[in-house]
PDB file of C-alpha atoms and ligand atoms in Angstrom:
ATOM      1  CA  UNK Y   1     -58.547 -21.372   1.735  1.00 97.00           C
ATOM      2  CA  UNK Y   2     -62.303 -20.816   2.044  1.00 98.00           C
ATOM      3  CA  UNK Y   3     -65.294 -22.562   3.633  1.00 98.00           C
ATOM      4  CA  UNK Y   4     -68.629 -23.173   1.880  1.00 98.00           C
ATOM      5  CA  UNK Y   5     -71.789 -24.121   3.774  1.00 98.00           C
ATOM      6  CA  UNK Y   6     -74.067 -26.503   1.816  1.00 98.00           C
ATOM      7  CA  UNK Y   7     -77.782 -26.234   2.620  1.00 98.00           C
ATOM      8  CA  UNK Y   8     -79.514 -29.328   1.262  1.00 97.00           C
ATOM      9  CA  UNK Y   9     -82.243 -30.642   3.530  1.00 92.00           C
ATOM     10  CA  UNK Y  10     -84.108 -27.450   4.417  1.00 96.00           C
ATOM     11  CA  UNK Y  11     -86.779 -25.158   3.033  1.00 96.00           C
ATOM     12  CA  UNK Y  12     -86.176 -21.429   2.421  1.00 97.00           C
ATOM     13  CA  UNK Y  13     -87.110 -20.451   5.977  1.00 97.00           C
ATOM     14  CA  UNK Y  14     -84.870 -23.178   7.412  1.00 97.00           C
ATOM     15  CA  UNK Y  15     -82.025 -22.033   5.169  1.00 97.00           C
ATOM     16  CA  UNK Y  16     -82.364 -18.458   6.431  1.00 97.00           C
ATOM     17  CA  UNK Y  17     -82.336 -19.620  10.049  1.00 97.00           C
ATOM     18  CA  UNK Y  18     -79.064 -21.516   9.541  1.00 98.00           C
ATOM     19  CA  UNK Y  19     -77.439 -18.637   7.645  1.00 98.00           C
ATOM     20  CA  UNK Y  20     -78.408 -16.313  10.532  1.00 97.00           C
ATOM     21  CA  UNK Y  21     -76.486 -18.585  12.886  1.00 97.00           C
ATOM     22  CA  UNK Y  22     -73.340 -19.189  10.869  1.00 98.00           C
ATOM     23  CA  UNK Y  23     -72.935 -16.406   8.267  1.00 96.00           C
ATOM     24  CA  UNK Y  24     -69.971 -14.951  10.130  1.00 97.00           C
ATOM     25  CA  UNK Y  25     -68.016 -18.180   9.722  1.00 98.00           C
ATOM     26  CA  UNK Y  26     -68.581 -19.134   6.080  1.00 98.00           C
ATOM     27  CA  UNK Y  27     -67.340 -17.592   2.823  1.00 98.00           C
ATOM     28  CA  UNK Y  28     -69.982 -19.060   0.488  1.00 98.00           C
ATOM     29  CA  UNK Y  29     -73.545 -20.316   1.106  1.00 98.00           C
ATOM     30  CA  UNK Y  30     -74.681 -23.102  -1.223  1.00 98.00           C
ATOM     31  CA  UNK Y  31     -78.343 -23.512  -2.060  1.00 98.00           C
ATOM     32  CA  UNK Y  32     -78.279 -27.280  -2.532  1.00 98.00           C
ATOM     33  CA  UNK Y  33     -79.807 -29.281  -5.361  1.00 98.00           C
ATOM     34  CA  UNK Y  34     -82.687 -30.669  -3.231  1.00 97.00           C
ATOM     35  CA  UNK Y  35     -83.640 -27.149  -2.117  1.00 98.00           C
ATOM     36  CA  UNK Y  36     -83.719 -25.927  -5.736  1.00 98.00           C
ATOM     37  CA  UNK Y  37     -85.759 -28.984  -6.767  1.00 98.00           C
ATOM     38  CA  UNK Y  38     -88.258 -28.253  -4.002  1.00 97.00           C
ATOM     39  CA  UNK Y  39     -88.359 -24.461  -4.095  1.00 96.00           C
ATOM     40  CA  UNK Y  40     -86.943 -23.450  -7.492  1.00 98.00           C
ATOM     41  CA  UNK Y  41     -84.539 -20.563  -8.084  1.00 98.00           C
ATOM     42  CA  UNK Y  42     -86.790 -18.559  -5.733  1.00 98.00           C
ATOM     43  CA  UNK Y  43     -84.610 -20.043  -2.964  1.00 98.00           C
ATOM     44  CA  UNK Y  44     -81.511 -18.385  -4.458  1.00 98.00           C
ATOM     45  CA  UNK Y  45     -83.384 -15.126  -4.997  1.00 98.00           C
ATOM     46  CA  UNK Y  46     -84.713 -14.955  -1.429  1.00 98.00           C
ATOM     47  CA  UNK Y  47     -81.394 -15.863   0.175  1.00 97.00           C
ATOM     48  CA  UNK Y  48     -79.522 -13.272  -1.880  1.00 97.00           C
ATOM     49  CA  UNK Y  49     -82.149 -10.640  -1.078  1.00 97.00           C
ATOM     50  CA  UNK Y  50     -81.927 -11.432   2.633  1.00 96.00           C
ATOM     51  CA  UNK Y  51     -78.086 -11.552   2.678  1.00 96.00           C
ATOM     52  CA  UNK Y  52     -76.814  -9.354  -0.177  1.00 96.00           C
ATOM     53  CA  UNK Y  53     -73.226  -9.495   1.094  1.00 95.00           C
ATOM     54  CA  UNK Y  54     -73.111 -13.303   1.238  1.00 96.00           C
ATOM     55  CA  UNK Y  55     -71.667 -15.144  -1.785  1.00 98.00           C
ATOM     56  CA  UNK Y  56     -74.371 -17.588  -2.947  1.00 98.00           C
ATOM     57  CA  UNK Y  57     -73.733 -20.779  -4.946  1.00 98.00           C
ATOM     58  CA  UNK Y  58     -76.627 -22.380  -6.820  1.00 98.00           C
ATOM     59  CA  UNK Y  59     -75.975 -26.134  -6.962  1.00 98.00           C
ATOM     60  CA  UNK Y  60     -77.882 -26.721 -10.203  1.00 98.00           C
ATOM     61  CA  UNK Y  61     -75.565 -29.563 -11.337  1.00 98.00           C
ATOM     62  CA  UNK Y  62     -76.226 -28.457 -14.937  1.00 98.00           C
ATOM     63  CA  UNK Y  63     -75.980 -31.258 -17.545  1.00 98.00           C
ATOM     64  CA  UNK Y  64     -77.309 -29.519 -20.659  1.00 98.00           C
ATOM     65  CA  UNK Y  65     -78.293 -26.037 -21.862  1.00 98.00           C
ATOM     66  CA  UNK Y  66     -75.385 -24.537 -19.906  1.00 98.00           C
ATOM     67  CA  UNK Y  67     -75.752 -20.981 -21.174  1.00 98.00           C
ATOM     68  CA  UNK Y  68     -79.494 -20.720 -20.567  1.00 98.00           C
ATOM     69  CA  UNK Y  69     -79.450 -22.254 -17.091  1.00 98.00           C
ATOM     70  CA  UNK Y  70     -76.497 -20.146 -15.981  1.00 98.00           C
ATOM     71  CA  UNK Y  71     -78.361 -17.063 -17.238  1.00 98.00           C
ATOM     72  CA  UNK Y  72     -81.450 -17.930 -15.155  1.00 98.00           C
ATOM     73  CA  UNK Y  73     -79.425 -18.706 -12.005  1.00 98.00           C
ATOM     74  CA  UNK Y  74     -77.360 -15.521 -12.426  1.00 98.00           C
ATOM     75  CA  UNK Y  75     -80.546 -13.470 -12.825  1.00 98.00           C
ATOM     76  CA  UNK Y  76     -81.824 -15.019  -9.585  1.00 98.00           C
ATOM     77  CA  UNK Y  77     -78.731 -13.694  -7.802  1.00 98.00           C
ATOM     78  CA  UNK Y  78     -76.327 -16.638  -7.764  1.00 98.00           C
ATOM     79  CA  UNK Y  79     -72.639 -15.736  -7.655  1.00 98.00           C
ATOM     80  CA  UNK Y  80     -71.420 -19.253  -8.503  1.00 99.00           C
ATOM     81  CA  UNK Y  81     -73.292 -21.964 -10.457  1.00 99.00           C
ATOM     82  CA  UNK Y  82     -72.425 -25.661 -10.726  1.00 98.00           C
ATOM     83  CA  UNK Y  83     -72.155 -27.676 -13.946  1.00 98.00           C
ATOM     84  CA  UNK Y  84     -71.400 -31.412 -14.088  1.00 98.00           C
ATOM     85  CA  UNK Y  85     -67.967 -32.535 -15.281  1.00 98.00           C
ATOM     86  CA  UNK Y  86     -69.555 -35.481 -17.133  1.00 98.00           C
ATOM     87  CA  UNK Y  87     -71.489 -33.101 -19.385  1.00 98.00           C
ATOM     88  CA  UNK Y  88     -70.379 -32.204 -22.902  1.00 98.00           C
ATOM     89  CA  UNK Y  89     -67.615 -29.622 -23.434  1.00 98.00           C
ATOM     90  CA  UNK Y  90     -70.099 -27.415 -25.314  1.00 98.00           C
ATOM     91  CA  UNK Y  91     -72.346 -27.327 -22.231  1.00 98.00           C
ATOM     92  CA  UNK Y  92     -69.418 -26.282 -20.018  1.00 98.00           C
ATOM     93  CA  UNK Y  93     -68.141 -23.700 -22.542  1.00 98.00           C
ATOM     94  CA  UNK Y  94     -71.664 -22.276 -22.899  1.00 98.00           C
ATOM     95  CA  UNK Y  95     -71.921 -22.005 -19.120  1.00 98.00           C
ATOM     96  CA  UNK Y  96     -68.540 -20.249 -18.876  1.00 98.00           C
ATOM     97  CA  UNK Y  97     -69.383 -17.800 -21.687  1.00 98.00           C
ATOM     98  CA  UNK Y  98     -72.713 -16.852 -20.062  1.00 98.00           C
ATOM     99  CA  UNK Y  99     -71.111 -16.539 -16.609  1.00 98.00           C
ATOM    100  CA  UNK Y 100     -68.530 -14.112 -18.044  1.00 98.00           C
ATOM    101  CA  UNK Y 101     -71.406 -11.999 -19.465  1.00 98.00           C
ATOM    102  CA  UNK Y 102     -73.273 -12.070 -16.168  1.00 98.00           C
ATOM    103  CA  UNK Y 103     -70.251 -11.488 -13.916  1.00 98.00           C
ATOM    104  CA  UNK Y 104     -70.762 -14.839 -12.199  1.00 98.00           C
ATOM    105  CA  UNK Y 105     -68.558 -17.934 -11.802  1.00 99.00           C
ATOM    106  CA  UNK Y 106     -68.703 -21.610 -12.756  1.00 99.00           C
ATOM    107  CA  UNK Y 107     -67.857 -24.550 -10.520  1.00 99.00           C
ATOM    108  CA  UNK Y 108     -67.594 -27.942 -12.203  1.00 98.00           C
ATOM    109  CA  UNK Y 109     -68.679 -30.870 -10.028  1.00 98.00           C
ATOM    110  CA  UNK Y 110     -66.611 -33.966 -10.897  1.00 98.00           C
ATOM    111  CA  UNK Y 111     -69.107 -36.444  -9.404  1.00 97.00           C
ATOM    112  CA  UNK Y 112     -69.031 -39.741 -11.368  1.00 96.00           C
ATOM    113  CA  UNK Y 113     -66.155 -38.680 -13.651  1.00 97.00           C
ATOM    114  CA  UNK Y 114     -64.181 -41.851 -14.424  1.00 96.00           C
ATOM    115  CA  UNK Y 115     -60.822 -40.534 -15.675  1.00 98.00           C
ATOM    116  CA  UNK Y 116     -60.291 -37.744 -13.163  1.00 98.00           C
ATOM    117  CA  UNK Y 117     -56.864 -36.536 -14.385  1.00 98.00           C
ATOM    118  CA  UNK Y 118     -57.819 -36.391 -18.080  1.00 98.00           C
ATOM    119  CA  UNK Y 119     -61.208 -34.729 -17.548  1.00 98.00           C
ATOM    120  CA  UNK Y 120     -59.859 -32.219 -14.993  1.00 98.00           C
ATOM    121  CA  UNK Y 121     -57.195 -31.145 -17.493  1.00 98.00           C
ATOM    122  CA  UNK Y 122     -59.797 -30.769 -20.280  1.00 98.00           C
ATOM    123  CA  UNK Y 123     -62.191 -28.823 -18.048  1.00 98.00           C
ATOM    124  CA  UNK Y 124     -59.423 -26.562 -16.748  1.00 98.00           C
ATOM    125  CA  UNK Y 125     -58.679 -25.585 -20.354  1.00 98.00           C
ATOM    126  CA  UNK Y 126     -62.340 -24.505 -20.783  1.00 98.00           C
ATOM    127  CA  UNK Y 127     -61.777 -21.626 -18.366  1.00 98.00           C
ATOM    128  CA  UNK Y 128     -63.972 -22.668 -15.416  1.00 98.00           C
ATOM    129  CA  UNK Y 129     -63.432 -21.015 -12.042  1.00 98.00           C
ATOM    130  CA  UNK Y 130     -63.561 -24.038  -9.725  1.00 99.00           C
ATOM    131  CA  UNK Y 131     -63.158 -27.796 -10.170  1.00 98.00           C
ATOM    132  CA  UNK Y 132     -64.729 -29.743  -7.312  1.00 98.00           C
ATOM    133  CA  UNK Y 133     -64.160 -33.404  -6.426  1.00 98.00           C
ATOM    134  CA  UNK Y 134     -67.267 -34.773  -4.786  1.00 97.00           C
ATOM    135  CA  UNK Y 135     -68.420 -37.945  -3.069  1.00 94.00           C
ATOM    136  CA  UNK Y 136     -72.182 -37.641  -3.333  1.00 89.00           C
ATOM    137  CA  UNK Y 137     -74.610 -38.999  -0.748  1.00 91.00           C
ATOM    138  CA  UNK Y 138     -74.861 -42.349  -2.529  1.00 89.00           C
ATOM    139  CA  UNK Y 139     -71.061 -42.726  -2.610  1.00 88.00           C
ATOM    140  CA  UNK Y 140     -70.759 -41.623   1.009  1.00 85.00           C
ATOM    141  CA  UNK Y 141     -73.124 -44.453   1.930  1.00 84.00           C
ATOM    142  CA  UNK Y 142     -70.500 -46.818   0.447  1.00 84.00           C
ATOM    143  CA  UNK Y 143     -67.810 -45.248   2.690  1.00 81.00           C
ATOM    144  CA  UNK Y 144     -66.058 -43.283  -0.087  1.00 83.00           C
ATOM    145  CA  UNK Y 145     -64.338 -39.907   0.121  1.00 86.00           C
ATOM    146  CA  UNK Y 146     -62.588 -37.735  -2.482  1.00 94.00           C
ATOM    147  CA  UNK Y 147     -59.104 -37.233  -1.028  1.00 96.00           C
ATOM    148  CA  UNK Y 148     -57.390 -39.288  -3.723  1.00 96.00           C
ATOM    149  CA  UNK Y 149     -59.320 -37.431  -6.449  1.00 97.00           C
ATOM    150  CA  UNK Y 150     -58.282 -34.104  -4.906  1.00 98.00           C
ATOM    151  CA  UNK Y 151     -54.606 -35.110  -5.084  1.00 97.00           C
ATOM    152  CA  UNK Y 152     -55.127 -36.162  -8.722  1.00 98.00           C
ATOM    153  CA  UNK Y 153     -56.714 -32.896  -9.854  1.00 98.00           C
ATOM    154  CA  UNK Y 154     -54.217 -30.802  -7.915  1.00 98.00           C
ATOM    155  CA  UNK Y 155     -51.460 -32.394  -9.981  1.00 98.00           C
ATOM    156  CA  UNK Y 156     -53.005 -31.407 -13.338  1.00 98.00           C
ATOM    157  CA  UNK Y 157     -55.161 -28.293 -12.800  1.00 98.00           C
ATOM    158  CA  UNK Y 158     -53.229 -25.109 -13.630  1.00 98.00           C
ATOM    159  CA  UNK Y 159     -55.835 -22.314 -13.632  1.00 98.00           C
ATOM    160  CA  UNK Y 160     -59.043 -23.198 -11.786  1.00 98.00           C
ATOM    161  CA  UNK Y 161     -59.369 -23.266  -8.009  1.00 98.00           C
ATOM    162  CA  UNK Y 162     -59.865 -26.719  -6.507  1.00 98.00           C
ATOM    163  CA  UNK Y 163     -62.693 -27.688  -4.154  1.00 98.00           C
ATOM    164  CA  UNK Y 164     -63.778 -30.799  -2.252  1.00 98.00           C
ATOM    165  CA  UNK Y 165     -67.213 -31.892  -1.020  1.00 98.00           C
ATOM    166  CA  UNK Y 166     -68.930 -34.900   0.453  1.00 96.00           C
ATOM    167  CA  UNK Y 167     -69.369 -35.981   4.032  1.00 96.00           C
ATOM    168  CA  UNK Y 168     -66.676 -33.736   5.546  1.00 97.00           C
ATOM    169  CA  UNK Y 169     -67.005 -33.494   9.323  1.00 97.00           C
ATOM    170  CA  UNK Y 170     -64.929 -31.824  12.053  1.00 97.00           C
ATOM    171  CA  UNK Y 171     -62.991 -35.030  12.701  1.00 96.00           C
ATOM    172  CA  UNK Y 172     -62.102 -35.525   9.003  1.00 96.00           C
ATOM    173  CA  UNK Y 173     -61.451 -31.844   8.239  1.00 98.00           C
ATOM    174  CA  UNK Y 174     -57.731 -31.891   9.232  1.00 97.00           C
ATOM    175  CA  UNK Y 175     -56.808 -34.524   6.604  1.00 97.00           C
ATOM    176  CA  UNK Y 176     -58.851 -32.624   4.005  1.00 97.00           C
ATOM    177  CA  UNK Y 177     -56.990 -29.405   4.835  1.00 98.00           C
ATOM    178  CA  UNK Y 178     -53.660 -31.182   4.596  1.00 97.00           C
ATOM    179  CA  UNK Y 179     -54.530 -32.048   0.985  1.00 97.00           C
ATOM    180  CA  UNK Y 180     -54.694 -28.284   0.252  1.00 97.00           C
ATOM    181  CA  UNK Y 181     -57.949 -27.472  -1.606  1.00 98.00           C
ATOM    182  CA  UNK Y 182     -58.808 -23.802  -2.249  1.00 98.00           C
ATOM    183  CA  UNK Y 183     -62.398 -24.365  -1.051  1.00 98.00           C
ATOM    184  CA  UNK Y 184     -63.867 -26.864   1.433  1.00 98.00           C
ATOM    185  CA  UNK Y 185     -67.600 -27.595   1.164  1.00 98.00           C
ATOM    186  CA  UNK Y 186     -69.450 -28.799   4.260  1.00 98.00           C
ATOM    187  CA  UNK Y 187     -73.152 -29.649   4.605  1.00 98.00           C
ATOM    188  CA  UNK Y 188     -74.178 -32.081   7.315  1.00 97.00           C
ATOM    189  CA  UNK Y 189     -70.917 -31.438   9.202  1.00 98.00           C
ATOM    190  CA  UNK Y 190     -72.453 -28.084  10.154  1.00 98.00           C
ATOM    191  CA  UNK Y 191     -76.219 -28.332   9.551  1.00 98.00           C
ATOM    192  CA  UNK Y 192     -76.537 -31.699  11.304  1.00 97.00           C
ATOM    193  CA  UNK Y 193     -74.755 -30.601  14.488  1.00 97.00           C
ATOM    194  CA  UNK Y 194     -76.533 -29.736  17.714  1.00 97.00           C
ATOM    195  CA  UNK Y 195     -74.505 -26.517  18.017  1.00 97.00           C
ATOM    196  CA  UNK Y 196     -74.181 -25.375  14.412  1.00 98.00           C
ATOM    197  CA  UNK Y 197     -72.533 -22.090  15.293  1.00 98.00           C
ATOM    198  CA  UNK Y 198     -69.790 -23.792  17.306  1.00 98.00           C
ATOM    199  CA  UNK Y 199     -69.182 -26.340  14.525  1.00 98.00           C
ATOM    200  CA  UNK Y 200     -68.955 -23.615  11.865  1.00 98.00           C
ATOM    201  CA  UNK Y 201     -66.700 -21.439  14.036  1.00 98.00           C
ATOM    202  CA  UNK Y 202     -64.286 -24.298  14.716  1.00 98.00           C
ATOM    203  CA  UNK Y 203     -64.219 -25.311  11.052  1.00 98.00           C
ATOM    204  CA  UNK Y 204     -63.561 -21.723   9.991  1.00 98.00           C
ATOM    205  CA  UNK Y 205     -60.719 -21.490  12.548  1.00 98.00           C
ATOM    206  CA  UNK Y 206     -59.094 -24.638  11.129  1.00 98.00           C
ATOM    207  CA  UNK Y 207     -59.605 -23.538   7.502  1.00 98.00           C
ATOM    208  CA  UNK Y 208     -58.035 -20.124   8.206  1.00 96.00           C
ATOM    209  CA  UNK Y 209     -55.130 -21.691  10.068  1.00 96.00           C
ATOM    210  CA  UNK Y 210     -54.486 -23.923   7.041  1.00 95.00           C
ATOM    211  CA  UNK Y 211     -53.856 -20.843   4.908  1.00 85.00           C
TER     212      UNK Y 211
HETATM  213  O1  5RP O 301     -74.002 -31.604  -3.338  1.00 94.10           O
HETATM  214  C1  5RP O 301     -74.251 -32.288  -2.353  1.00 94.10           C
HETATM  215  C2  5RP O 301     -74.890 -33.621  -2.490  1.00 94.10           C
HETATM  216  O2  5RP O 301     -75.031 -33.975  -3.848  1.00 94.10           O
HETATM  217  C3  5RP O 301     -73.925 -31.757  -0.982  1.00 94.10           C
HETATM  218  O3  5RP O 301     -74.202 -30.387  -0.926  1.00 94.10           O
HETATM  219  C4  5RP O 301     -72.445 -31.978  -0.659  1.00 94.10           C
HETATM  220  O4  5RP O 301     -72.178 -33.359  -0.676  1.00 94.10           O
HETATM  221  C5  5RP O 301     -72.060 -31.402   0.708  1.00 94.10           C
HETATM  222  O5  5RP O 301     -72.901 -31.905   1.708  1.00 94.10           O
HETATM  223  P1  5RP O 301     -72.401 -32.973   2.812  1.00 94.10           P
HETATM  224  O6  5RP O 301     -71.217 -32.350   3.502  1.00 94.10           O
HETATM  225  O7  5RP O 301     -73.600 -33.151   3.718  1.00 94.10           O
HETATM  226  O8  5RP O 301     -72.016 -34.220   2.057  1.00 94.10           O
END
Protein backbone atom coordinates (compact mmCIF):
# COMPACT_ATOMS: atom_id res chain seq x y z
CA UNK A 1 0.00 0.00 0.00
CA UNK A 2 1.26 3.50 -0.84
CA UNK A 3 0.67 7.07 0.35
CA UNK A 4 0.09 10.05 -1.96
CA UNK A 5 0.37 13.65 -0.76
CA UNK A 6 -2.11 16.02 -2.49
CA UNK A 7 -0.96 19.64 -2.78
CA UNK A 8 -3.99 21.78 -3.61
CA UNK A 9 -4.01 25.13 -1.85
CA UNK A 10 -0.43 26.30 -2.41
CA UNK A 11 1.69 28.02 -5.02
CA UNK A 12 4.85 26.43 -6.48
CA UNK A 13 7.09 27.76 -3.71
CA UNK A 14 4.66 26.56 -1.04
CA UNK A 15 4.50 23.15 -2.70
CA UNK A 16 8.29 22.85 -2.62
CA UNK A 17 8.40 23.80 1.06
CA UNK A 18 5.92 21.05 1.96
CA UNK A 19 7.69 18.45 -0.18
CA UNK A 20 10.96 19.36 1.59
CA UNK A 21 9.31 18.54 4.90
CA UNK A 22 7.55 15.30 4.01
CA UNK A 23 9.20 13.74 0.93
CA UNK A 24 10.67 10.93 3.01
CA UNK A 25 7.20 9.77 4.05
CA UNK A 26 5.21 9.84 0.80
CA UNK A 27 5.36 7.66 -2.32
CA UNK A 28 3.68 10.08 -4.75
CA UNK A 29 3.32 13.89 -4.75
CA UNK A 30 0.16 15.20 -6.41
CA UNK A 31 0.12 18.62 -8.01
CA UNK A 32 -3.55 19.38 -7.38
CA UNK A 33 -6.08 20.77 -9.83
CA UNK A 34 -6.18 24.26 -8.21
CA UNK A 35 -2.38 24.52 -8.42
CA UNK A 36 -2.43 23.61 -12.12
CA UNK A 37 -5.26 26.09 -12.74
CA UNK A 38 -3.24 28.82 -11.04
CA UNK A 39 0.26 27.98 -12.22
CA UNK A 40 -0.16 25.74 -15.27
CA UNK A 41 1.93 22.64 -16.01
CA UNK A 42 4.94 24.75 -14.98
CA UNK A 43 4.11 23.57 -11.44
CA UNK A 44 4.63 19.93 -12.49
CA UNK A 45 7.80 20.82 -14.38
CA UNK A 46 9.35 22.73 -11.47
CA UNK A 47 8.47 20.10 -8.88
CA UNK A 48 9.89 17.30 -11.03
CA UNK A 49 13.04 19.31 -11.70
CA UNK A 50 13.49 20.01 -7.99
CA UNK A 51 12.74 16.40 -6.92
CA UNK A 52 13.63 14.10 -9.85
CA UNK A 53 13.31 10.97 -7.71
CA UNK A 54 9.80 11.81 -6.48
CA UNK A 55 6.85 10.30 -8.38
CA UNK A 56 4.66 13.24 -9.47
CA UNK A 57 0.92 13.02 -10.26
CA UNK A 58 -0.69 15.80 -12.29
CA UNK A 59 -4.34 16.06 -11.20
CA UNK A 60 -5.62 17.39 -14.52
CA UNK A 61 -9.03 15.66 -14.18
CA UNK A 62 -9.08 15.32 -17.98
CA UNK A 63 -12.58 15.27 -19.54
CA UNK A 64 -11.76 15.51 -23.26
CA UNK A 65 -8.76 15.38 -25.60
CA UNK A 66 -7.21 12.62 -23.46
CA UNK A 67 -4.27 11.87 -25.73
CA UNK A 68 -3.19 15.49 -26.20
CA UNK A 69 -3.48 16.48 -22.55
CA UNK A 70 -1.65 13.37 -21.35
CA UNK A 71 1.11 14.16 -23.86
CA UNK A 72 1.52 17.71 -22.49
CA UNK A 73 1.49 16.57 -18.84
CA UNK A 74 3.96 13.76 -19.58
CA UNK A 75 6.28 16.22 -21.35
CA UNK A 76 6.12 18.43 -18.25
CA UNK A 77 7.41 15.51 -16.18
CA UNK A 78 4.29 13.94 -14.70
CA UNK A 79 4.53 10.24 -13.90
CA UNK A 80 0.78 9.77 -13.38
CA UNK A 81 -2.06 11.83 -14.90
CA UNK A 82 -5.74 11.85 -13.90
CA UNK A 83 -8.71 11.45 -16.24
CA UNK A 84 -12.36 11.61 -15.13
CA UNK A 85 -14.38 8.39 -15.02
CA UNK A 86 -17.45 10.25 -16.32
CA UNK A 87 -15.66 11.09 -19.57
CA UNK A 88 -16.17 9.14 -22.79
CA UNK A 89 -14.41 5.78 -23.29
CA UNK A 90 -12.56 7.25 -26.29
CA UNK A 91 -11.08 9.96 -24.04
CA UNK A 92 -9.88 7.35 -21.53
CA UNK A 93 -8.53 5.03 -24.26
CA UNK A 94 -6.73 7.96 -25.90
CA UNK A 95 -5.18 8.87 -22.55
CA UNK A 96 -4.05 5.28 -21.95
CA UNK A 97 -2.56 4.95 -25.45
CA UNK A 98 -0.58 8.20 -25.07
CA UNK A 99 0.58 7.26 -21.56
CA UNK A 100 1.92 3.94 -22.90
CA UNK A 101 3.90 5.89 -25.54
CA UNK A 102 5.24 8.32 -22.96
CA UNK A 103 6.01 5.74 -20.26
CA UNK A 104 3.55 7.36 -17.87
CA UNK A 105 0.43 6.09 -16.06
CA UNK A 106 -3.27 6.93 -15.95
CA UNK A 107 -5.41 7.27 -12.84
CA UNK A 108 -9.16 7.51 -13.38
CA UNK A 109 -10.98 9.67 -10.82
CA UNK A 110 -14.49 8.29 -10.22
CA UNK A 111 -15.88 11.55 -8.79
CA UNK A 112 -19.60 11.89 -9.66
CA UNK A 113 -19.85 8.46 -11.33
CA UNK A 114 -23.38 7.20 -10.64
CA UNK A 115 -23.15 3.45 -11.31
CA UNK A 116 -19.82 2.75 -9.63
CA UNK A 117 -19.68 -1.03 -10.21
CA UNK A 118 -20.60 -0.87 -13.91
CA UNK A 119 -18.31 2.06 -14.76
CA UNK A 120 -15.36 0.66 -12.76
CA UNK A 121 -15.64 -2.62 -14.68
CA UNK A 122 -15.76 -0.77 -18.04
CA UNK A 123 -12.82 1.46 -17.14
CA UNK A 124 -10.76 -1.46 -15.85
CA UNK A 125 -11.17 -3.10 -19.27
CA UNK A 126 -9.68 0.04 -20.92
CA UNK A 127 -6.31 -0.73 -19.34
CA UNK A 128 -5.93 2.18 -16.89
CA UNK A 129 -3.38 1.91 -14.10
CA UNK A 130 -5.40 3.21 -11.14
CA UNK A 131 -9.11 3.65 -10.39
CA UNK A 132 -9.71 6.17 -7.60
CA UNK A 133 -12.91 6.68 -5.61
CA UNK A 134 -13.12 10.28 -4.52
CA UNK A 135 -15.30 12.47 -2.33
CA UNK A 136 -14.47 15.93 -3.64
CA UNK A 137 -14.47 19.06 -1.49
CA UNK A 138 -18.12 19.77 -2.26
CA UNK A 139 -19.14 16.23 -1.25
CA UNK A 140 -16.98 16.37 1.86
CA UNK A 141 -18.91 19.48 2.90
CA UNK A 142 -22.03 17.27 2.87
CA UNK A 143 -20.29 14.76 5.20
CA UNK A 144 -19.68 12.09 2.53
CA UNK A 145 -16.76 9.68 2.22
CA UNK A 146 -15.90 6.99 -0.35
CA UNK A 147 -15.54 3.83 1.75
CA UNK A 148 -18.63 2.18 0.28
CA UNK A 149 -17.48 3.04 -3.25
CA UNK A 150 -14.05 1.55 -2.50
CA UNK A 151 -15.67 -1.74 -1.43
CA UNK A 152 -17.76 -1.69 -4.63
CA UNK A 153 -14.83 -1.19 -7.00
CA UNK A 154 -12.67 -3.69 -5.15
CA UNK A 155 -15.30 -6.33 -5.91
CA UNK A 156 -15.22 -5.74 -9.69
CA UNK A 157 -11.78 -4.34 -10.62
CA UNK A 158 -9.43 -7.11 -11.78
CA UNK A 159 -6.39 -5.30 -13.24
CA UNK A 160 -6.06 -1.68 -12.11
CA UNK A 161 -4.83 -0.63 -8.69
CA UNK A 162 -7.45 0.96 -6.45
CA UNK A 163 -7.10 4.34 -4.74
CA UNK A 164 -9.18 6.49 -2.39
CA UNK A 165 -9.21 10.26 -1.83
CA UNK A 166 -11.23 12.90 -0.07
CA UNK A 167 -10.98 14.27 3.43
CA UNK A 168 -8.85 11.45 4.90
CA UNK A 169 -7.32 12.43 8.24
CA UNK A 170 -5.23 10.58 10.83
CA UNK A 171 -8.32 9.63 12.82
CA UNK A 172 -10.15 8.20 9.78
CA UNK A 173 -7.09 6.55 8.21
CA UNK A 174 -7.44 3.20 10.09
CA UNK A 175 -10.90 2.46 8.64
CA UNK A 176 -9.65 3.44 5.18
CA UNK A 177 -6.70 1.06 5.52
CA UNK A 178 -9.00 -1.73 6.66
CA UNK A 179 -10.84 -1.38 3.34
CA UNK A 180 -7.56 -2.28 1.57
CA UNK A 181 -6.87 0.26 -1.22
CA UNK A 182 -3.52 0.07 -3.07
CA UNK A 183 -3.04 3.85 -2.73
CA UNK A 184 -4.30 6.33 -0.11
CA UNK A 185 -4.43 10.01 -1.12
CA UNK A 186 -4.22 12.65 1.61
CA UNK A 187 -4.27 16.44 1.21
CA UNK A 188 -5.46 18.53 4.14
CA UNK A 189 -4.79 15.63 6.54
CA UNK A 190 -1.10 16.46 6.08
CA UNK A 191 -0.90 19.99 4.62
CA UNK A 192 -3.39 21.45 7.11
CA UNK A 193 -1.63 20.10 10.20
CA UNK A 194 0.54 22.20 12.48
CA UNK A 195 3.29 19.55 12.38
CA UNK A 196 3.11 18.27 8.81
CA UNK A 197 6.17 16.08 9.12
CA UNK A 198 4.79 14.27 12.17
CA UNK A 199 1.40 13.77 10.48
CA UNK A 200 3.02 12.39 7.31
CA UNK A 201 5.37 10.13 9.29
CA UNK A 202 2.53 8.66 11.34
CA UNK A 203 0.38 8.14 8.26
CA UNK A 204 3.24 6.44 6.44
CA UNK A 205 3.82 4.17 9.47
CA UNK A 206 0.16 3.12 9.46
CA UNK A 207 0.07 2.64 5.67
CA UNK A 208 3.21 0.46 5.77
CA UNK A 209 1.87 -1.57 8.68
CA UNK A 210 -1.31 -2.22 6.67
CA UNK A 211 0.75 -3.98 4.00
O1 LIG B 1 -8.56 16.20 -5.80
C1 LIG B 1 -8.82 16.79 -4.77
C2 LIG B 1 -10.00 17.69 -4.68
O2 LIG B 1 -10.75 17.65 -5.87
C3 LIG B 1 -7.93 16.62 -3.57
O3 LIG B 1 -6.60 16.56 -3.97
C4 LIG B 1 -8.28 15.32 -2.82
O4 LIG B 1 -9.62 15.40 -2.38
C5 LIG B 1 -7.36 15.08 -1.62
O5 LIG B 1 -7.36 16.20 -0.77
P1 LIG B 1 -8.07 16.19 0.68
O6 LIG B 1 -7.47 15.05 1.45
O7 LIG B 1 -7.74 17.54 1.26
O8 LIG B 1 -9.55 15.98 0.43
